[in-house]
Amino acid sequence: MTNYDAIDFSSLDAFKDDEVITHSVVRDVRLASGKVLALITLDNGRDHTRPNTLGPATLKELGETLAGLKARAAAGEIHAVGITGKQYILAAGADLSDVARVPDSATALLIGQLGHKVLGSLSDLGVPSFAFVNGLALGGGLEIALNSTYRTVDASAAAIALPEVFLGLIPGWGGAYLLPNLIGIENALEVVISNPLKQNRMLKPQQAFDLGIMDAIFPAATYLESSLAWADSVLSGATKVVRKNEPGKIERLTKWPIAIKMARGMLESKLGTVPKAPYMALDLLSEAKSGTKAEGFEREDAALTELISGDQFAASMYAFDLVQKRAKRPVGAPDRALAKKVTKVGIIGAGLMASQFALLFVRRLQVPVLITDLDQARVDKGVAYIHAEIGKLEEKGRLDGDTANKLRGLIHGTTDKTEYADCDFVIEAVFEEVGVKQQVFGEIEKIIADDAILATNTSSLSVEEIGSKLAHPERLVGFHFFNPVAVMPLIEIVKTPQTNDAALSTAFVVAKNLGKNGVLTADAPGFVVNRLLAKVMGEAARAVYEGTPIDKVEKAFGPLGLPMGPFQLIDLVGWKVAAHVQDTMVRAFPERFYANDNFHALAELDAVVEKDKGGRVTGFTKAAEKVVKGAVANTPADEATILQRVQDGLAQEIKLMLDEGVVPEVEDIDLCLILGAGWPFIDGGASPYLDREGASQRAFGGSFHEPMIRGIANR
């Protein structure tokens, strides 16, 4: 077994100059019983917007602090050790900027080993250790708690999670071994694998307590006082900590391997086999069933080293930086001071998309929201849907009764368009046809104020053409949402040559207030996401009409790492929408995009594809087979050919988009793909992957990134 005390960690000192060090501040607390608890407070000296992180210098200081406290415990000076964080935050995990700069595999191994040495010592102090989780605890922050003897949590803590798999890593400082042995394999699979893959879902404090991760939960107003009193009662024996999933109570022989097998099947069905981190995490959880903690820690060291050294982690860090930094400071967004204050929103339409818009606007902006449609029956149906969705949120405890009633009161439906007169921001959600959109905007423009903003949710039509009949086209912006509206974080904000800065600034501010990330695009066919998805879907359709079985086409696209295959994606988007987008792209770029008249015939069917239990497409329905039968050739392509065609097509299209100025830089395209299409972090969006696969070189004789974004092992 590894002797962490014998390892020389001095080479990690190279990171010290760039690290924001989180210090370990100690004070003795005399408990009511007279016992002394040495309380460590982790604090980087910054406010809550810069969370505590755990870089090498931070870990070394914490290790020295814990070593000193172990000596004091041996001398009988203290009876327990507690560890907590600065206000609102325990720790947000490892300092990823440090991890991303690791020069070689040997250094990567040291980072894992140092974390295990330091955090592991929390269970070897000679006295009990208490983690007081007073706020955000992610990754290494939660592993501090897991390595401690006992854990309490503040009921108002922002989030608790092990998000490593989302970032192409594994919980590498004890989490993959300790968690399943604390809360059982099924719960651990949820926290370590399922939640990160569900758009990085976090636990709320009550959920962490209910799962058994935390031993006690206390309200924010008295959190530390209550935690110290609880610790005192544990030390005195007055409180017996009973855990329903303690090691002796966890069933290992049958339930554990069955849960692992089911999870593996789920991953293969939903993700394919390209992403490494989920499967390595699954293997670690499987092996945690038996063996010692020391063996579990060694396995984590090996897995973490392999992942940190690989291409997928390098791409993930590129993607993480886009989402954490670039998305929050949109390139090309005008000064916020130019934005018009939005006190009332108008939505043209009352169908499903319009109703989803209304629900989002009223929840996030909490201003009056007006919806209209051609007749009162449609309006009433839309309002009823919105009220029902508010009711569901109330039932789930995500809204209290007063807030729910307030939101219902802010929604108003009518057929009287004159009520748009005092709206500051009006968005249409009508049929995807230029003439229809021109007509409704023409009616509304005569009613609204001169400085009110108009927004179109078109997915691929020319925003400039939609606004060409307006008296004031400068007030019109594209404001393209993605489905499902409540979940997908991207809004493509489209600027025409006429759009003024006030309209554009308002759009960006509204997007941010909706909790979305706005990315500026030019008014080009398909904008960013749909243009590239049309390339993916078109190449898939081309292969099918050449005679390739649909399940083989789906499999061919697997190495792209997309969350679903192309036909599964078309089925989600809707065959009518997909047919329309393909037509738009073929009209604009007939030499580069593929469409088939059968798209429209298929779109008229109730069901087009058959799926397995995991949602993967396995073939056409009988009705769809009849539609495509006469159009299919007998020249099937092999999987490698199909994959290379879509890779090269994407590389060519992205390069052309950059040359055309659709977005300022390739980073904006990758950001759109990550936020709007669920393109995986392990690809870095698309461009790092296309560089690595040689598609960029084949398509235009270069690469999108110099040097290419690669892991240590392949640099």
XYZ file of C-alpha atoms in Angstrom:
715
model
C 0.000 0.000 0.000
C 1.125 3.542 -0.710
C 2.848 5.292 2.183
C 1.700 8.846 1.535
C 3.955 10.187 4.292
C 7.031 8.998 2.395
C 6.191 10.820 -0.844
C 8.067 13.976 -1.851
C 5.467 16.560 -2.900
C 7.941 19.434 -3.350
C 7.508 19.531 -7.144
C 3.949 20.793 -6.582
C 5.399 24.030 -5.173
C 5.613 25.215 -8.799
C 1.872 25.955 -8.657
C 2.099 28.148 -5.559
C 2.596 31.527 -7.234
C -0.662 31.233 -9.226
C -2.782 29.648 -6.510
C -5.336 31.537 -4.454
C -4.483 29.839 -1.175
C -7.268 28.814 1.152
C -5.829 29.141 4.650
C -6.587 26.899 7.610
C -7.379 29.150 10.559
C -7.639 27.362 13.932
C -9.311 28.380 17.165
C -10.133 26.359 20.238
C -13.786 26.144 21.235
C -14.621 25.064 24.776
C -17.836 23.091 24.618
C -20.544 23.111 27.301
C -19.207 19.839 28.692
C -15.781 21.380 29.182
C -14.254 19.452 26.304
C -12.172 21.389 23.752
C -12.819 21.201 20.019
C -10.174 22.701 17.719
C -12.145 24.375 14.927
C -10.481 24.873 11.526
C -12.041 27.515 9.290
C -11.090 27.345 5.618
C -10.837 30.876 4.207
C -9.153 32.219 1.079
C -9.681 35.835 2.152
C -12.031 36.570 -0.762
C -15.790 37.155 -0.703
C -18.359 34.484 -1.558
C -17.965 35.087 -5.309
C -14.520 33.433 -5.108
C -15.101 30.107 -3.349
C -12.486 28.293 -1.321
C -10.601 25.864 -3.546
C -8.081 23.159 -2.758
C -4.832 23.648 -4.622
C -1.488 22.070 -3.645
C -0.403 24.917 -1.311
C -3.830 24.893 0.357
C -3.621 21.140 0.907
C -0.101 21.351 2.295
C -1.116 24.033 4.795
C -4.181 22.026 5.831
C -2.000 18.934 6.187
C 0.430 20.755 8.456
C -2.470 22.102 10.503
C -3.960 18.637 10.930
C -0.581 17.175 11.857
C -0.238 19.802 14.601
C -3.740 19.031 15.875
C -2.964 15.301 15.932
C -0.009 16.034 18.187
C -2.199 18.176 20.441
C -4.782 15.386 20.594
C -2.104 12.913 21.628
C -1.074 15.308 24.391
C -4.667 15.490 25.639
C -5.046 19.198 24.843
C -8.055 18.760 22.546
C -10.894 16.233 22.425
C -12.117 16.737 18.852
C -11.362 18.581 15.613
C -13.978 20.457 13.568
C -13.620 21.836 10.062
C -15.863 24.420 8.423
C -15.619 27.174 5.835
C -15.936 30.888 5.420
C -19.457 32.284 5.150
C -21.672 30.338 2.707
C -18.849 28.067 1.503
C -16.947 25.039 2.735
C -14.998 24.424 -0.490
C -15.695 24.161 -4.209
C -13.245 21.318 -4.686
C -9.849 21.157 -6.347
C -8.414 24.256 -7.995
C -9.043 23.174 -11.586
C -6.746 25.826 -13.014
C -3.900 24.059 -11.222
C -5.006 20.638 -12.404
C -5.252 21.823 -16.010
C -1.623 23.020 -15.900
C -0.204 19.678 -14.804
C 2.859 19.034 -17.013
C 3.090 15.234 -16.827
C 1.494 12.067 -15.474
C 3.852 11.924 -12.497
C 2.619 15.324 -11.310
C -0.981 14.269 -11.901
C -0.392 11.288 -9.634
C 1.044 13.566 -6.937
C -2.114 15.709 -6.928
C -4.228 12.641 -6.207
C -1.839 11.363 -3.565
C -1.569 14.716 -1.790
C -5.342 14.964 -1.532
C -5.529 11.464 -0.100
C -2.747 12.134 2.385
C -4.266 15.349 3.715
C -7.985 14.622 3.637
C -7.415 11.030 4.717
C -5.710 12.275 7.880
C -9.075 13.637 9.067
C -9.938 10.075 10.055
C -6.607 9.499 11.804
C -6.273 12.307 14.348
C -6.649 10.213 17.477
C -9.869 12.097 18.273
C -13.174 12.352 16.354
C -13.360 14.843 13.479
C -16.492 16.804 12.638
C -17.179 18.409 9.274
C -19.520 21.369 9.656
C -20.754 21.846 6.077
C -21.844 25.457 6.344
C -22.332 26.071 2.625
C -21.246 25.025 -0.848
C -19.421 21.677 -0.780
C -18.415 20.331 -4.184
C -15.925 17.631 -5.105
C -13.006 17.875 -2.713
C -15.163 20.020 -0.430
C -17.589 17.140 0.052
C -14.655 14.727 0.328
C -13.428 16.725 3.334
C -16.728 15.818 4.956
C -16.629 12.182 3.832
C -13.157 11.715 5.330
C -14.355 13.148 8.658
C -15.863 11.012 11.412
C -19.153 12.940 11.593
C -20.933 15.492 9.384
C -23.546 18.204 9.874
C -24.999 20.485 7.212
C -26.507 23.961 7.113
C -30.090 23.722 5.821
C -29.443 26.744 3.587
C -26.218 25.457 1.975
C -26.187 26.278 -1.730
C -25.251 22.869 -3.127
C -23.601 19.569 -2.249
C -22.211 17.324 -4.985
C -19.469 15.213 -6.482
C -19.527 16.723 -10.002
C -16.242 15.236 -11.229
C -17.727 12.939 -13.897
C -19.319 16.011 -15.525
C -15.791 17.391 -15.933
C -14.205 14.208 -17.240
C -12.766 13.159 -13.862
C -13.670 10.896 -10.926
C -14.011 11.712 -7.213
C -10.329 11.207 -6.523
C -9.802 12.126 -2.864
C -11.815 9.377 -1.247
C -15.285 9.948 -2.629
C -15.452 6.909 -4.916
C -14.581 4.552 -2.047
C -16.059 6.259 1.003
C -19.453 7.294 -0.369
C -20.790 3.877 -1.420
C -19.604 2.442 1.872
C -21.485 5.187 3.705
C -24.810 5.350 1.838
C -24.944 2.159 -0.235
C -24.235 1.514 -3.888
C -27.555 2.647 -5.373
C -27.443 6.041 -3.664
C -23.757 6.435 -4.515
C -24.452 5.730 -8.200
C -26.972 8.566 -8.157
C -24.557 11.058 -6.588
C -21.363 10.078 -8.443
C -22.686 9.236 -11.921
C -26.371 9.958 -12.540
C -26.504 13.494 -11.132
C -23.391 14.796 -12.951
C -24.774 13.422 -16.212
C -28.102 15.202 -15.646
C -26.652 18.611 -16.472
C -24.558 18.479 -13.308
C -27.458 18.190 -10.870
C -26.585 19.084 -7.263
C -28.007 17.907 -3.948
C -29.839 20.202 -1.592
C -28.922 19.905 2.114
C -32.105 18.015 2.986
C -31.426 15.531 0.186
C -27.865 15.000 1.433
C -29.224 14.369 4.931
C -31.952 12.025 3.680
C -29.406 10.001 1.705
C -27.311 9.570 4.849
C -24.360 11.653 3.668
C -24.936 14.045 6.558
C -25.613 12.965 10.148
C -27.510 16.090 11.192
C -29.059 19.178 9.612
C -29.561 22.523 11.351
C -31.119 25.869 10.349
C -28.850 28.641 9.136
C -29.644 31.054 11.982
C -28.078 28.801 14.626
C -26.039 26.468 12.430
C -22.590 26.600 14.020
C -23.949 26.890 17.562
C -26.237 23.900 16.999
C -23.468 21.888 15.323
C -21.074 22.470 18.212
C -23.743 21.481 20.735
C -24.493 18.352 18.696
C -20.783 17.482 18.517
C -20.561 17.882 22.283
C -23.475 15.484 22.779
C -21.823 12.952 20.458
C -18.545 13.214 22.350
C -20.296 12.713 25.683
C -22.277 9.744 24.400
C -25.635 11.448 24.869
C -26.237 11.291 21.098
C -25.747 7.989 19.325
C -25.207 8.459 15.591
C -27.134 5.723 13.837
C -26.645 5.301 10.104
C -29.075 3.100 8.221
C -26.436 2.266 5.623
C -23.428 1.684 7.845
C -20.932 -0.835 6.381
C -22.327 -3.726 8.379
C -25.843 -2.979 7.173
C -25.075 -2.614 3.452
C -26.007 -5.658 1.370
C -23.026 -6.401 -0.880
C -23.285 -9.889 -2.348
C -26.338 -9.461 -4.588
C -27.572 -5.869 -4.666
C -24.154 -4.288 -5.297
C -23.202 -6.166 -8.528
C -26.770 -5.972 -9.846
C -26.815 -2.181 -9.364
C -23.459 -1.869 -11.141
C -24.653 -4.015 -14.061
C -27.822 -1.955 -14.460
C -25.850 1.292 -14.308
C -23.433 0.036 -16.952
C -26.321 -0.826 -19.259
C -27.814 2.626 -18.689
C -24.513 4.318 -19.535
C -24.007 2.284 -22.706
C -27.559 3.033 -23.801
C -27.473 6.766 -23.098
C -23.806 7.674 -23.677
C -22.266 4.981 -25.811
C -18.777 3.917 -24.795
C -16.719 6.992 -25.717
C -16.687 8.959 -22.422
C -14.075 7.502 -20.065
C -14.905 9.151 -16.743
C -18.367 7.623 -16.140
C -17.067 4.102 -16.733
C -13.959 4.598 -14.599
C -16.155 5.963 -11.813
C -18.432 2.943 -12.224
C -15.461 0.579 -11.933
C -14.269 2.339 -8.766
C -17.730 2.107 -7.212
C -17.890 -1.570 -8.128
C -14.514 -2.288 -6.548
C -15.444 -0.334 -3.399
C -17.642 -3.311 -2.471
C -14.658 -5.000 -0.832
C -11.074 -4.367 0.151
C -9.540 -1.735 2.377
C -9.729 2.035 2.300
C -6.035 2.158 1.408
C -6.683 -0.031 -1.629
C -9.630 2.161 -2.611
C -7.479 5.284 -2.383
C -4.786 3.689 -4.559
C -7.361 2.851 -7.217
C -8.567 6.455 -7.166
C -4.974 7.687 -7.583
C -4.482 5.519 -10.674
C -7.820 6.488 -12.264
C -7.368 10.197 -11.585
C -3.866 10.149 -13.079
C -5.081 8.466 -16.269
C -7.955 10.893 -16.712
C -5.963 14.062 -15.953
C -3.396 12.969 -18.543
C -5.933 12.358 -21.307
C -7.500 14.326 -24.156
C -11.011 14.215 -22.721
C -10.009 16.100 -19.579
C -8.094 18.721 -21.599
C -11.185 19.283 -23.746
C -13.386 19.355 -20.639
C -11.275 22.100 -19.092
C -11.539 24.111 -22.311
C -15.333 23.646 -22.217
C -15.509 24.410 -18.495
C -13.662 27.681 -19.066
C -16.114 28.614 -21.841
C -19.145 27.963 -19.644
C -17.713 29.557 -16.501
C -16.134 32.640 -18.070
C -16.990 33.336 -21.700
C -20.694 32.590 -21.229
C -20.882 35.089 -18.384
C -19.232 37.868 -20.390
C -20.849 37.571 -23.843
C -18.634 38.766 -26.666
C -20.242 41.629 -28.579
C -22.906 42.468 -25.992
C -23.422 46.262 -25.762
C -23.231 48.178 -22.491
C -25.934 47.029 -20.061
C -26.770 50.665 -19.377
C -28.357 50.881 -22.851
C -30.938 48.202 -22.029
C -34.587 49.165 -21.738
C -36.170 48.318 -18.395
C -38.682 45.518 -18.925
C -41.790 45.881 -16.771
C -44.243 43.914 -18.928
C -43.725 41.134 -21.468
C -45.961 40.289 -24.412
C -45.973 36.864 -26.065
C -47.633 36.454 -29.455
C -49.226 33.031 -29.454
C -50.628 30.727 -26.787
C -49.473 27.313 -27.992
C -47.045 25.044 -26.181
C -43.900 27.015 -27.024
C -45.559 30.346 -26.173
C -46.863 28.912 -22.902
C -43.377 27.672 -21.999
C -42.037 31.163 -22.715
C -44.715 32.719 -20.525
C -43.940 30.374 -17.637
C -40.221 31.146 -17.843
C -40.699 34.923 -18.126
C -43.163 35.137 -15.256
C -41.070 32.919 -12.963
C -37.769 34.657 -13.584
C -38.783 38.288 -14.199
C -41.923 38.332 -12.021
C -43.547 41.010 -14.186
C -46.949 40.937 -15.926
C -46.922 38.567 -18.919
C -49.526 38.838 -21.697
C -50.344 36.023 -24.128
C -52.674 36.299 -27.128
C -53.921 34.039 -29.898
C -56.497 33.896 -32.678
C -59.395 32.829 -30.449
C -60.251 32.723 -26.767
C -60.274 28.910 -26.624
C -56.578 28.785 -27.537
C -55.808 31.563 -25.073
C -57.676 29.787 -22.278
C -55.858 26.541 -23.033
C -52.494 28.345 -22.815
C -53.347 30.055 -19.532
C -54.613 26.762 -18.085
C -51.328 25.060 -19.034
C -49.280 27.804 -17.354
C -51.408 27.668 -14.185
C -51.071 23.871 -14.115
C -47.283 24.055 -14.431
C -47.138 26.599 -11.597
C -49.250 24.179 -9.570
C -46.777 21.352 -10.223
C -43.900 23.526 -9.029
C -45.877 24.339 -5.909
C -46.578 20.643 -5.250
C -42.858 19.864 -5.566
C -42.037 22.586 -3.029
C -40.161 24.701 -5.593
C -42.659 27.538 -5.095
C -44.459 28.517 -1.924
C -48.183 29.209 -1.995
C -47.888 32.997 -1.955
C -45.389 33.054 -4.815
C -47.472 30.610 -6.861
C -50.574 32.792 -6.450
C -48.591 35.892 -7.337
C -47.304 34.281 -10.548
C -50.781 33.149 -11.570
C -51.977 36.717 -11.061
C -49.248 38.048 -13.355
C -50.360 35.895 -16.309
C -53.065 37.362 -18.515
C -54.504 35.966 -21.748
C -56.670 37.781 -24.266
C -57.515 38.115 -27.935
C -57.375 41.909 -27.610
C -54.040 42.952 -29.117
C -54.410 46.550 -27.911
C -53.222 45.289 -24.524
C -49.694 45.104 -25.987
C -49.580 48.899 -25.754
C -47.589 48.994 -22.498
C -45.348 45.967 -23.155
C -41.607 46.688 -23.194
C -40.536 43.368 -24.705
C -42.662 41.374 -27.171
C -41.645 37.950 -28.483
C -43.463 35.873 -31.096
C -43.997 32.123 -30.938
C -46.037 31.584 -34.092
C -45.750 29.314 -37.125
C -42.248 29.160 -38.666
C -43.076 31.026 -41.854
C -41.763 34.452 -42.808
C -45.112 35.842 -43.959
C -46.883 34.830 -40.749
C -44.207 36.438 -38.580
C -44.192 39.598 -40.693
C -47.955 39.844 -40.359
C -48.098 39.531 -36.573
C -45.228 41.955 -36.046
C -46.848 44.427 -38.441
C -50.021 44.379 -36.333
C -48.191 44.694 -33.013
C -45.815 47.463 -34.112
C -48.767 49.826 -34.594
C -49.788 49.274 -30.963
C -46.572 49.210 -28.911
C -44.412 52.142 -27.847
C -41.713 53.423 -30.180
C -38.930 52.132 -27.954
C -40.437 48.686 -27.170
C -38.311 45.735 -28.267
C -39.510 43.051 -30.677
C -37.986 39.553 -30.585
C -38.440 36.574 -32.879
C -37.852 32.989 -31.789
C -37.227 31.786 -35.330
C -34.946 28.758 -35.485
C -33.533 29.340 -38.955
C -35.366 32.074 -40.899
C -33.730 35.388 -41.752
C -34.401 37.859 -38.940
C -33.698 40.739 -41.332
C -36.334 39.440 -43.764
C -38.855 39.023 -40.931
C -38.293 42.661 -39.997
C -38.132 44.007 -43.543
C -41.700 45.352 -43.450
C -41.409 46.997 -40.041
C -41.364 50.767 -39.736
C -38.582 50.357 -37.155
C -36.558 47.216 -37.989
C -33.800 48.463 -35.697
C -35.842 47.339 -32.667
C -36.010 43.687 -33.833
C -33.652 40.966 -32.528
C -33.518 37.213 -32.900
C -34.077 35.528 -29.543
C -33.782 31.825 -30.277
C -34.567 29.434 -27.419
C -33.894 25.701 -27.390
C -36.161 22.904 -26.239
C -37.000 22.218 -23.477
C -37.246 25.946 -22.808
C -37.009 25.667 -19.023
C -33.889 23.497 -19.156
C -31.632 24.444 -22.074
C -29.368 27.331 -21.028
C -28.644 28.903 -24.439
C -30.353 31.760 -26.235
C -28.888 32.674 -29.626
C -29.234 36.457 -29.826
C -29.303 37.409 -33.489
C -28.243 40.821 -34.721
C -29.320 42.101 -38.124
C -27.555 44.972 -39.931
C -30.375 47.222 -38.665
C -30.520 46.113 -35.004
C -29.544 48.962 -32.686
C -27.544 48.697 -29.474
C -30.536 49.406 -27.238
C -32.451 46.413 -28.601
C -29.373 44.203 -28.450
C -28.472 45.264 -24.919
C -32.044 44.665 -23.772
C -31.978 41.168 -25.267
C -28.772 40.266 -23.417
C -30.035 41.632 -20.109
C -33.365 39.820 -20.474
C -31.542 36.579 -21.312
C -29.398 36.874 -18.205
C -32.415 37.690 -16.030
C -34.095 34.568 -17.405
C -31.133 32.557 -16.136
C -29.923 31.904 -19.681
C -26.644 32.475 -21.505
C -26.914 34.728 -24.536
C -24.461 34.283 -27.406
C -24.347 36.863 -30.195
C -24.678 35.550 -33.755
C -25.022 37.169 -37.145
C -28.226 36.759 -39.133
C -27.092 33.705 -41.095
C -29.108 30.596 -42.094
C -29.553 28.318 -39.094
C -27.489 30.706 -36.947
C -25.035 28.385 -35.116
C -26.616 25.342 -33.491
C -29.230 24.466 -36.104
C -26.771 24.978 -38.940
C -24.420 22.397 -37.459
C -27.170 20.036 -36.314
C -28.567 20.215 -39.854
C -25.186 18.979 -41.049
C -25.330 16.086 -38.568
C -28.938 15.198 -39.404
C -28.391 15.594 -43.141
C -25.413 13.237 -43.177
C -27.424 10.699 -41.191
C -30.297 10.949 -43.654
C -27.906 10.672 -46.611
C -26.542 7.404 -45.227
C -30.021 5.953 -44.727
C -31.121 6.829 -48.265
C -27.911 5.233 -49.564
C -29.192 2.021 -48.010
C -27.447 1.902 -44.634
C -29.657 0.437 -41.860
C -30.766 3.139 -39.456
C -29.334 1.396 -36.378
C -25.907 1.247 -38.057
C -26.122 4.944 -38.878
C -26.889 5.729 -35.228
C -23.903 3.598 -34.183
C -21.621 5.337 -36.685
C -22.246 8.660 -34.961
C -21.315 7.237 -31.533
C -17.699 8.532 -31.452
C -18.991 12.121 -31.662
C -20.063 11.609 -28.045
C -23.409 13.348 -28.522
C -26.049 12.693 -25.843
C -28.233 11.009 -28.478
C -27.986 9.675 -32.008
C -29.073 11.778 -35.014
C -32.475 10.136 -35.513
C -33.164 10.163 -31.789
C -32.370 13.885 -31.934
C -34.687 14.423 -34.933
C -37.441 12.600 -33.086
C -36.944 14.879 -30.075
C -36.798 18.088 -32.115
C -39.759 17.009 -34.215
C -39.736 15.737 -37.796
C -41.588 18.791 -39.094
C -39.074 21.153 -37.506
C -36.177 19.042 -38.788
C -37.629 18.982 -42.315
C -38.050 22.766 -42.239
C -34.496 23.367 -41.003
C -33.057 21.025 -43.632
C -34.988 22.840 -46.368
C -33.704 26.191 -45.123
C -30.110 25.004 -45.140
C -30.369 23.338 -48.565
C -31.855 26.520 -50.055
C -28.988 28.539 -48.606
C -26.160 26.091 -49.279
C -27.361 23.421 -51.758
C -23.870 22.120 -52.423
C -23.133 21.353 -48.755
C -26.393 20.264 -47.114
C -28.565 17.235 -47.729
C -32.352 17.036 -47.622
C -34.853 14.568 -49.004
C -38.494 15.103 -49.912
C -39.356 12.108 -47.735
C -38.567 14.210 -44.654
C -41.900 15.956 -45.132
C -43.772 12.714 -45.765
C -42.257 11.197 -42.630
C -43.197 14.299 -40.666
C -46.874 13.584 -41.329
C -46.698 10.194 -39.563
C -47.704 9.684 -35.946
C -44.484 7.757 -35.268
C -41.391 7.503 -37.456
C -38.867 5.432 -35.481
C -38.822 2.487 -33.084
C -36.784 2.814 -29.875
C -35.430 0.488 -27.216
C -36.014 0.935 -23.485
C -33.069 3.344 -23.276
C -34.532 5.586 -25.967
C -32.034 4.558 -28.657
C -33.407 4.333 -32.178
C -33.469 0.740 -33.490
C -35.297 1.201 -36.792
C -38.183 2.778 -38.671
C -41.809 2.042 -37.880
C -43.664 0.000 -40.501
C -45.411 3.148 -41.718
C -42.083 4.955 -42.095
C -40.535 2.000 -43.922
C -43.287 2.286 -46.539
C -42.487 5.980 -47.014
C -38.735 5.528 -47.455
C -38.775 2.184 -49.269
C -38.883 3.499 -52.817
C -36.302 6.203 -52.198
C -33.562 4.023 -50.697
C -30.623 3.066 -52.899
C -28.491 -0.045 -52.536
C -25.154 1.649 -51.880
C -24.765 1.461 -48.068
C -21.823 3.236 -46.460
C -19.716 1.706 -43.719
C -19.559 3.272 -40.259
C -16.060 4.727 -40.720
C -17.102 6.475 -43.942
C -20.241 7.931 -42.358
C -18.299 9.198 -39.338
C -15.571 10.792 -41.461
C -18.139 12.505 -43.686
C -19.861 14.131 -40.718
C -16.542 15.055 -39.077
C -15.208 16.677 -42.248
C -18.551 18.342 -42.950
C -18.660 19.875 -39.478
C -15.055 21.086 -39.727
C -15.732 22.678 -43.113
C -18.935 24.334 -41.938
C -17.394 25.736 -38.745
C -14.497 27.192 -40.735
C -16.933 28.821 -43.184
C -18.993 30.234 -40.310
C -15.869 31.840 -38.887
C -14.890 33.211 -42.290
C -18.416 34.621 -42.694
C -18.338 36.261 -39.255
C -21.360 34.375 -37.925
C -19.635 34.573 -34.533
C -16.392 36.291 -33.524
C -14.373 33.166 -32.616
C -14.529 29.390 -32.641
C -15.005 29.474 -28.860
C -18.466 30.965 -29.435
C -19.427 28.079 -31.718
C -18.278 25.544 -29.141
C -20.141 27.405 -26.402
C -23.348 27.328 -28.469
C -22.988 23.603 -29.099
C -22.374 22.839 -25.419
C -25.245 24.979 -24.136
C -27.728 24.520 -26.973
C -27.145 20.979 -28.243
C -25.689 19.197 -25.219
C -22.418 18.635 -27.075
C -20.211 16.873 -24.519
C -17.568 18.563 -22.401
C -15.196 15.725 -23.315
C -15.237 16.980 -26.925
C -14.805 20.595 -25.800
C -17.848 21.412 -27.928
C -16.664 20.317 -31.366
C -13.527 22.096 -32.519
C -10.927 20.403 -30.241
C -12.383 17.011 -31.196
C -12.322 17.808 -34.925
C -8.706 18.945 -34.612
C -7.701 15.736 -32.809
C -9.504 13.515 -35.322
C -7.750 15.159 -38.274
C -11.018 16.503 -39.698
C -9.818 20.119 -39.589
C -6.693 19.206 -41.520
C -8.699 17.251 -44.093
C -11.347 19.985 -44.469
C -9.216 23.116 -44.698
C -5.606 22.146 -44.165
C -5.258 23.576 -40.656
C -6.671 23.396 -37.160
C -8.974 25.523 -35.035
C -6.513 25.640 -32.145
C -2.754 26.126 -32.143
C -1.469 24.169 -30.356
C -4.232 21.593 -30.437
C -6.093 21.008 -27.171
C -4.673 17.673 -26.073
C -3.961 15.789 -22.877
C -0.514 15.266 -21.375
C -0.170 11.810 -22.877
C -0.681 13.068 -26.450
C 1.095 16.402 -26.496
